[in-house]
């Protein structure tokens, strides 16, 4: 299959290209499109055959539901049942934007889209091109992150091309994603709103909008079966081995020593700019300044993919413990490492 690339401009979406991409969705096909978090692999959320094509293309287990993307509040009432008071309160402040609500689903959304669940994940993405595209499709768009299952999420069209060239009908190339990590997911179907996946919007923001406390079950540790089914699967992993280093003392000194002691001349490190010069490793990947969380988040998945492109077999990463969005940076890195942790102590 020929994958058509539709080049757009984030500040002024090219309506002709987007209209053409929308025709593919209307015909039951798959189009990857940009959002402010990561690129999504889109299909008509109301069409079960189209939804199933997403699972097949990604190699995604069929019990892992898809997020349904909408372009206006009328669509919310079409896809979700009930009055959705809390969702609407949050939406007023935080949509379009990087937060997804779990709600009771309406019949128009087939179980194929929701991985067999009676609930539906809904998000209005905050990117002009995404909203223009959904509007042009005239239907809610089911979209997981546009990566082969298990690989780092895509923050550039080039990442989507790496995984899906020749396997899907189209890709809308709108440049680099603004944020670079996925949306926060909050379950609003139970009495107490519950965070199922940490994302760009933190729990303090949600609590201040709702005026009530929220639970955080994003680690999945309180539950035998994590509530966001996707959280139990391997994520973001590079092909080589990634080791997460945390603890006391100088992480650069510690990593330099391990690499020397183990005789790993090709080993790589992922670090912040402030520490870059302290590593005497051949391969060094800088995520950005530890004081600039936006830069760190933007570069995170691109760097994990770069390890594969460069054929890195072993990579150590810092814990980014003194960075503002350490909650999501370290969580994504830990998952990418498959919880492969080494504790550093250079204080004694
Ligand atoms: O930022 C994002 O959220 C991106 C962009 C494309 O919108 N999408 C994304 O989708 O990250 P995906 O499929 O990679 O991750 C969605 C997560 C999965 O862990 C899935 O299990 C969970 O959301 N999820 C979806 N529907 C759910 C539901 N009804 N109940 C609980 N969890 C759900
Ligand atoms: Mg994903």
Short mmCIF file of C-alpha atoms and ligand atoms in Angstrom, two decimals:
data_model
loop_
_atom_site.label_atom_id
_atom_site.label_comp_id
_atom_site.label_asym_id
_atom_site.label_seq_id
_atom_site.Cartn_x
_atom_site.Cartn_y
_atom_site.Cartn_z
CA UNK A 1 0.00 0.00 0.00
CA UNK A 2 1.21 3.51 -0.80
CA UNK A 3 1.17 5.75 2.29
CA UNK A 4 0.30 9.28 1.25
CA UNK A 5 2.00 12.09 3.22
CA UNK A 6 -0.10 15.23 3.70
CA UNK A 7 2.16 18.13 4.66
CA UNK A 8 0.39 20.78 6.73
CA UNK A 9 1.25 23.96 8.56
CA UNK A 10 0.48 23.98 12.32
CA UNK A 11 -0.50 27.66 12.45
CA UNK A 12 -2.55 27.60 9.25
CA UNK A 13 -3.82 24.08 8.46
CA UNK A 14 -4.01 23.29 4.75
CA UNK A 15 -7.71 22.53 4.40
CA UNK A 16 -7.36 20.89 0.98
CA UNK A 17 -4.80 18.33 2.21
CA UNK A 18 -6.83 17.73 5.37
CA UNK A 19 -10.02 17.23 3.35
CA UNK A 20 -8.24 14.61 1.25
CA UNK A 21 -7.01 12.82 4.39
CA UNK A 22 -10.56 12.94 5.80
CA UNK A 23 -11.84 11.14 2.70
CA UNK A 24 -9.62 8.17 3.65
CA UNK A 25 -11.26 8.03 7.11
CA UNK A 26 -14.72 8.23 5.52
CA UNK A 27 -13.75 5.26 3.34
CA UNK A 28 -12.87 3.19 6.43
CA UNK A 29 -9.07 3.69 6.20
CA UNK A 30 -6.33 4.74 8.64
CA UNK A 31 -4.69 8.17 8.82
CA UNK A 32 -2.03 9.16 11.36
CA UNK A 33 -2.49 12.74 12.50
CA UNK A 34 -0.75 15.20 14.81
CA UNK A 35 -1.92 16.19 18.26
CA UNK A 36 -0.21 18.44 20.80
CA UNK A 37 0.83 15.38 22.85
CA UNK A 38 1.92 12.72 20.32
CA UNK A 39 0.79 11.61 16.85
CA UNK A 40 -2.33 9.42 16.80
CA UNK A 41 -3.28 6.57 14.44
CA UNK A 42 -6.82 7.54 13.47
CA UNK A 43 -9.90 5.71 12.22
CA UNK A 44 -13.65 6.33 12.37
CA UNK A 45 -14.48 5.54 16.04
CA UNK A 46 -18.03 4.48 15.11
CA UNK A 47 -16.88 1.88 12.56
CA UNK A 48 -15.88 -1.44 14.13
CA UNK A 49 -14.01 -2.69 11.08
CA UNK A 50 -11.96 0.52 10.93
CA UNK A 51 -11.18 0.25 14.66
CA UNK A 52 -10.02 -3.34 14.18
CA UNK A 53 -7.62 -2.20 11.46
CA UNK A 54 -5.89 -0.05 14.12
CA UNK A 55 -5.26 -3.07 16.36
CA UNK A 56 -3.94 -5.06 13.42
CA UNK A 57 -1.64 -2.28 12.17
CA UNK A 58 -0.19 -1.62 15.64
CA UNK A 59 0.00 -5.25 16.73
CA UNK A 60 -2.04 -4.10 19.74
CA UNK A 61 -3.84 -6.56 22.04
CA UNK A 62 -7.59 -6.28 21.41
CA UNK A 63 -8.37 -5.69 25.12
CA UNK A 64 -6.50 -2.37 25.06
CA UNK A 65 -9.10 0.34 24.29
CA UNK A 66 -8.62 3.36 22.03
CA UNK A 67 -9.08 7.04 22.90
CA UNK A 68 -11.92 8.72 20.98
CA UNK A 69 -10.99 12.21 19.76
CA UNK A 70 -13.66 14.86 19.30
CA UNK A 71 -13.68 18.39 17.89
CA UNK A 72 -16.60 19.98 19.76
CA UNK A 73 -18.74 19.53 22.86
CA UNK A 74 -21.74 18.21 20.89
CA UNK A 75 -19.63 15.19 20.00
CA UNK A 76 -19.10 14.50 23.72
CA UNK A 77 -22.81 13.87 24.19
CA UNK A 78 -22.85 11.68 21.09
CA UNK A 79 -20.10 9.35 22.29
CA UNK A 80 -20.75 9.34 26.07
CA UNK A 81 -23.96 8.80 28.02
CA UNK A 82 -25.11 10.56 31.21
CA UNK A 83 -24.87 14.24 32.14
CA UNK A 84 -21.06 14.14 32.41
CA UNK A 85 -21.05 17.13 34.75
CA UNK A 86 -17.46 16.72 35.96
CA UNK A 87 -16.20 16.11 32.44
CA UNK A 88 -17.86 19.31 31.26
CA UNK A 89 -16.44 21.30 34.17
CA UNK A 90 -12.94 20.03 33.40
CA UNK A 91 -13.45 20.48 29.65
CA UNK A 92 -14.36 24.13 30.11
CA UNK A 93 -10.91 24.83 31.59
CA UNK A 94 -8.69 22.16 30.05
CA UNK A 95 -10.05 21.34 26.57
CA UNK A 96 -8.96 21.45 23.87
CA UNK A 97 -5.95 19.95 25.64
CA UNK A 98 -3.93 17.04 26.97
CA UNK A 99 -6.46 15.35 29.24
CA UNK A 100 -8.68 12.33 28.51
CA UNK A 101 -11.87 11.44 30.40
CA UNK A 102 -13.19 7.92 30.93
CA UNK A 103 -16.99 8.04 30.71
CA UNK A 104 -19.91 5.63 30.13
CA UNK A 105 -20.13 4.91 26.43
CA UNK A 106 -23.07 5.39 24.11
CA UNK A 107 -24.13 2.67 21.65
CA UNK A 108 -22.71 4.58 18.68
CA UNK A 109 -19.23 3.59 19.89
CA UNK A 110 -18.73 -0.12 19.21
CA UNK A 111 -17.01 -2.44 21.71
CA UNK A 112 -14.21 -2.94 19.18
CA UNK A 113 -13.20 0.68 19.80
CA UNK A 114 -13.32 0.34 23.60
CA UNK A 115 -11.53 -3.01 23.89
CA UNK A 116 -14.76 -4.66 25.01
CA UNK A 117 -15.47 -2.14 27.83
CA UNK A 118 -18.72 -0.24 28.50
CA UNK A 119 -16.73 2.93 29.04
CA UNK A 120 -15.12 5.23 26.51
CA UNK A 121 -12.01 7.43 26.71
CA UNK A 122 -12.68 10.88 25.23
CA UNK A 123 -10.32 13.74 24.41
CA UNK A 124 -10.52 17.01 22.48
CA UNK A 125 -6.94 17.55 21.28
CA UNK A 126 -5.46 21.04 21.44
CA UNK A 127 -3.92 21.32 18.01
CA UNK A 128 -5.48 23.29 15.17
CA UNK A 129 -4.66 20.66 12.54
CA UNK A 130 -6.13 17.86 14.67
CA UNK A 131 -9.38 19.75 15.26
CA UNK A 132 -9.67 20.73 11.58
CA UNK A 133 -9.09 17.09 10.61
CA UNK A 134 -11.72 15.67 13.01
CA UNK A 135 -14.23 18.28 11.84
CA UNK A 136 -13.52 17.39 8.20
CA UNK A 137 -14.07 13.70 9.01
CA UNK A 138 -17.45 14.57 10.54
CA UNK A 139 -17.12 11.69 13.00
CA UNK A 140 -15.27 11.04 16.27
CA UNK A 141 -11.82 9.62 15.60
CA UNK A 142 -10.45 6.63 17.51
CA UNK A 143 -6.69 6.98 17.88
CA UNK A 144 -4.02 5.36 19.98
CA UNK A 145 -0.48 6.72 19.78
CA UNK A 146 0.78 6.06 16.23
CA UNK A 147 3.56 3.59 17.09
CA UNK A 148 3.93 -0.15 16.75
CA UNK A 149 2.82 -1.59 20.12
CA UNK A 150 5.57 -1.30 22.72
CA UNK A 151 7.72 1.24 20.84
CA UNK A 152 8.17 4.87 21.96
CA UNK A 153 5.25 7.14 21.01
CA UNK A 154 5.78 9.29 17.90
CA UNK A 155 6.36 13.02 18.23
CA UNK A 156 7.25 13.61 14.56
CA UNK A 157 5.82 12.36 11.26
CA UNK A 158 9.22 10.71 10.63
CA UNK A 159 8.56 8.44 13.64
CA UNK A 160 5.19 7.41 12.21
CA UNK A 161 6.81 6.75 8.82
CA UNK A 162 9.39 4.52 10.57
CA UNK A 163 6.61 2.32 11.98
CA UNK A 164 3.83 2.49 9.39
CA UNK A 165 5.14 3.38 5.92
CA UNK A 166 3.32 1.13 3.46
CA UNK A 167 0.93 -0.13 6.17
CA UNK A 168 -1.59 2.73 6.43
CA UNK A 169 -3.26 4.97 3.86
CA UNK A 170 -2.07 8.39 5.06
CA UNK A 171 0.00 10.49 7.45
CA UNK A 172 -0.60 14.17 8.16
CA UNK A 173 2.81 15.77 8.76
CA UNK A 174 2.39 18.85 10.95
CA UNK A 175 5.91 19.02 12.40
CA UNK A 176 7.01 18.20 15.93
CA UNK A 177 4.39 17.69 18.68
CA UNK A 178 4.24 20.64 21.05
CA UNK A 179 4.20 18.68 24.30
CA UNK A 180 5.75 15.30 23.49
CA UNK A 181 4.13 13.03 26.11
CA UNK A 182 0.63 11.58 26.17
CA UNK A 183 -2.48 13.03 27.80
CA UNK A 184 -3.43 12.54 31.43
CA UNK A 185 -6.21 9.94 31.73
CA UNK A 186 -8.83 10.41 34.44
CA UNK A 187 -11.65 8.01 35.19
CA UNK A 188 -14.86 9.92 35.90
CA UNK A 189 -17.14 6.88 36.10
CA UNK A 190 -16.59 6.23 39.81
CA UNK A 191 -17.51 8.46 42.77
CA UNK A 192 -13.95 9.67 43.24
CA UNK A 193 -12.21 10.85 40.07
CA UNK A 194 -9.17 8.63 39.54
CA UNK A 195 -6.02 9.27 37.50
CA UNK A 196 -5.22 6.15 35.44
CA UNK A 197 -2.25 7.55 33.53
CA UNK A 198 -0.07 10.50 34.46
CA UNK A 199 0.29 13.06 31.72
CA UNK A 200 0.95 16.70 31.03
CA UNK A 201 -1.93 17.93 33.22
CA UNK A 202 -1.11 17.22 36.86
CA UNK A 203 -3.50 16.14 39.60
CA UNK A 204 -3.29 19.53 41.41
CA UNK A 205 -4.73 21.23 38.33
CA UNK A 206 -7.57 18.69 38.13
CA UNK A 207 -8.31 19.05 41.86
CA UNK A 208 -8.41 22.82 41.68
CA UNK A 209 -10.88 22.76 38.76
CA UNK A 210 -13.12 20.11 40.33
CA UNK A 211 -12.81 21.41 43.88
CA UNK A 212 -12.31 17.87 45.19
CA UNK A 213 -9.53 15.37 45.83
CA UNK A 214 -8.68 12.84 43.13
CA UNK A 215 -7.11 9.40 43.51
CA UNK A 216 -3.96 8.39 41.67
CA UNK A 217 -3.95 4.79 40.48
CA UNK A 218 -1.56 5.37 37.60
CA UNK A 219 1.02 2.97 39.02
CA UNK A 220 -1.61 0.22 38.87
CA UNK A 221 -0.33 -1.06 42.20
CA UNK A 222 -3.65 -0.84 44.03
CA UNK A 223 -5.30 -3.07 41.56
CA UNK A 224 -4.66 -6.59 40.38
CA UNK A 225 -5.79 -5.45 36.95
CA UNK A 226 -4.79 -1.88 36.07
CA UNK A 227 -7.85 0.16 35.10
CA UNK A 228 -6.24 1.58 31.96
CA UNK A 229 -5.65 -1.78 30.29
CA UNK A 230 -2.75 -0.39 28.26
CA UNK A 231 -0.71 0.30 31.39
CA UNK A 232 -0.02 -3.39 31.92
CA UNK A 233 1.79 -3.75 28.60
CA UNK A 234 5.42 -2.98 27.85
CA UNK A 235 5.82 0.63 26.68
CA UNK A 236 8.21 3.06 25.07
CA UNK A 237 11.00 0.48 25.04
CA UNK A 238 14.08 0.86 22.87
CA UNK A 239 15.40 -2.33 21.25
CA UNK A 240 18.59 -2.37 23.34
CA UNK A 241 18.72 -2.51 27.11
CA UNK A 242 17.92 0.65 29.09
CA UNK A 243 19.03 0.98 32.72
CA UNK A 244 17.47 3.60 35.01
CA UNK A 245 19.97 4.96 37.54
CA UNK A 246 18.76 6.61 40.73
CA UNK A 247 20.06 7.17 44.26
CA UNK A 248 22.50 9.33 46.22
CA UNK A 249 25.64 11.12 45.11
CA UNK A 250 26.98 11.79 41.63
CA UNK A 251 25.11 9.82 38.98
CA UNK A 252 27.70 10.75 36.28
CA UNK A 253 30.57 9.40 38.42
CA UNK A 254 28.60 6.25 39.11
CA UNK A 255 27.70 5.59 35.45
CA UNK A 256 31.26 6.36 34.26
CA UNK A 257 32.54 3.79 36.76
CA UNK A 258 30.04 1.05 35.86
CA UNK A 259 30.80 1.43 32.16
CA UNK A 260 34.55 1.25 32.83
CA UNK A 261 34.28 -1.69 35.26
CA UNK A 262 32.01 -3.65 32.95
CA UNK A 263 34.08 -2.83 29.87
CA UNK A 264 31.20 -1.40 27.82
CA UNK A 265 32.93 0.97 25.39
CA UNK A 266 29.80 1.41 23.26
CA UNK A 267 27.44 2.17 26.18
CA UNK A 268 25.30 5.31 25.98
CA UNK A 269 23.78 7.67 28.52
CA UNK A 270 20.63 9.80 28.53
CA UNK A 271 21.22 12.87 30.67
CA UNK A 272 20.44 16.53 31.22
CA UNK A 273 22.53 19.24 29.58
CA UNK A 274 24.05 20.29 32.91
CA UNK A 275 25.65 16.84 33.35
CA UNK A 276 26.64 16.18 29.72
CA UNK A 277 30.28 17.24 30.13
CA UNK A 278 30.78 14.95 33.16
CA UNK A 279 30.33 11.76 31.13
CA UNK A 280 33.33 10.24 29.42
CA UNK A 281 31.13 7.87 27.38
CA UNK A 282 31.30 7.63 23.62
CA UNK A 283 27.53 7.97 23.13
CA UNK A 284 25.70 10.72 25.02
CA UNK A 285 22.10 11.83 24.51
CA UNK A 286 20.99 15.09 26.07
CA UNK A 287 17.26 15.56 26.72
CA UNK A 288 17.69 19.26 27.52
CA UNK A 289 18.22 21.48 30.50
CA UNK A 290 17.01 20.16 33.86
CA UNK A 291 15.36 23.54 34.40
CA UNK A 292 13.38 23.35 31.16
CA UNK A 293 10.78 20.62 31.54
CA UNK A 294 9.13 21.51 28.23
CA UNK A 295 12.39 20.78 26.41
CA UNK A 296 12.94 17.51 28.31
CA UNK A 297 9.44 16.23 27.51
CA UNK A 298 9.67 17.24 23.86
CA UNK A 299 12.92 15.29 23.36
CA UNK A 300 12.07 12.21 25.43
CA UNK A 301 10.55 9.82 22.85
CA UNK A 302 12.66 11.16 19.99
CA UNK A 303 15.76 10.24 22.02
CA UNK A 304 14.47 6.76 22.85
CA UNK A 305 13.87 6.16 19.14
CA UNK A 306 17.30 7.60 18.28
CA UNK A 307 18.90 4.84 20.39
CA UNK A 308 17.41 2.29 17.98
CA UNK A 309 18.43 4.27 14.89
CA UNK A 310 21.99 4.40 16.23
CA UNK A 311 21.99 0.69 17.12
CA UNK A 312 22.67 1.31 20.84
CA UNK A 313 22.70 -1.98 22.75
CA UNK A 314 23.10 -0.65 26.30
CA UNK A 315 22.07 2.75 27.59
CA UNK A 316 22.02 4.16 31.12
CA UNK A 317 19.68 7.02 32.00
CA UNK A 318 19.62 9.55 34.80
CA UNK A 319 16.56 9.74 37.06
CA UNK A 320 15.92 13.49 36.39
CA UNK A 321 14.96 13.69 40.07
CA UNK A 322 15.46 17.43 40.43
CA UNK A 323 13.39 18.35 37.35
CA UNK A 324 9.94 19.88 37.63
CA UNK A 325 8.07 17.20 35.66
CA UNK A 326 10.09 14.36 37.14
CA UNK A 327 6.77 12.60 37.81
CA UNK A 328 6.21 11.93 34.10
CA UNK A 329 9.80 11.92 32.85
CA UNK A 330 10.98 9.25 35.29
CA UNK A 331 7.73 7.28 34.94
CA UNK A 332 8.14 7.04 31.14
CA UNK A 333 11.86 6.21 31.44
CA UNK A 334 11.18 3.54 34.06
CA UNK A 335 8.58 1.92 31.84
CA UNK A 336 10.92 2.16 28.86
CA UNK A 337 13.57 0.35 30.91
CA UNK A 338 11.10 -2.36 31.95
CA UNK A 339 11.84 -1.32 35.58
CA UNK A 340 15.52 -2.13 35.13
CA UNK A 341 16.89 0.00 38.00
CA UNK A 342 20.38 0.38 39.48
CA UNK A 343 20.80 2.26 42.75
CA UNK A 344 23.70 4.69 42.79
CA UNK A 345 25.57 5.57 46.00
CA UNK A 346 28.79 7.55 45.64
CA UNK A 347 28.51 9.25 49.03
CA UNK A 348 30.58 6.75 51.02
O1 LIG B 1 -2.12 11.90 24.26
C1 LIG B 1 -2.75 10.86 24.05
O2 LIG B 1 -3.55 10.40 24.88
C2 LIG B 1 -2.50 10.13 22.72
C3 LIG B 1 -3.01 11.04 21.59
C4 LIG B 1 -2.93 10.38 20.24
O3 LIG B 1 -4.30 11.47 21.89
N1 LIG B 1 -3.16 8.85 22.70
C5 LIG B 1 -2.72 7.78 23.41
O4 LIG B 1 -3.44 6.61 23.18
O5 LIG B 1 -1.79 7.83 24.20
P1 LIG B 1 -2.91 5.17 23.62
O6 LIG B 1 -3.86 4.22 22.99
O7 LIG B 1 -1.50 5.02 23.26
O8 LIG B 1 -3.11 5.14 25.16
C6 LIG B 1 -4.43 5.16 25.65
C7 LIG B 1 -4.50 4.56 27.02
C8 LIG B 1 -4.26 3.07 27.06
O9 LIG B 1 -3.46 2.75 28.20
C9 LIG B 1 -5.66 2.48 27.21
O10 LIG B 1 -5.67 1.26 27.89
C10 LIG B 1 -6.37 3.59 28.01
O11 LIG B 1 -5.85 4.77 27.46
N2 LIG B 1 -7.84 3.58 27.79
C11 LIG B 1 -8.51 3.83 26.64
N3 LIG B 1 -9.83 3.67 26.83
C12 LIG B 1 -10.02 3.34 28.12
C13 LIG B 1 -11.16 3.02 28.92
N4 LIG B 1 -12.39 3.01 28.43
N5 LIG B 1 -10.95 2.70 30.22
C14 LIG B 1 -9.70 2.71 30.75
N6 LIG B 1 -8.58 2.98 30.03
C15 LIG B 1 -8.73 3.29 28.75
MG1 LIG B 2 0.42 4.42 23.33
#
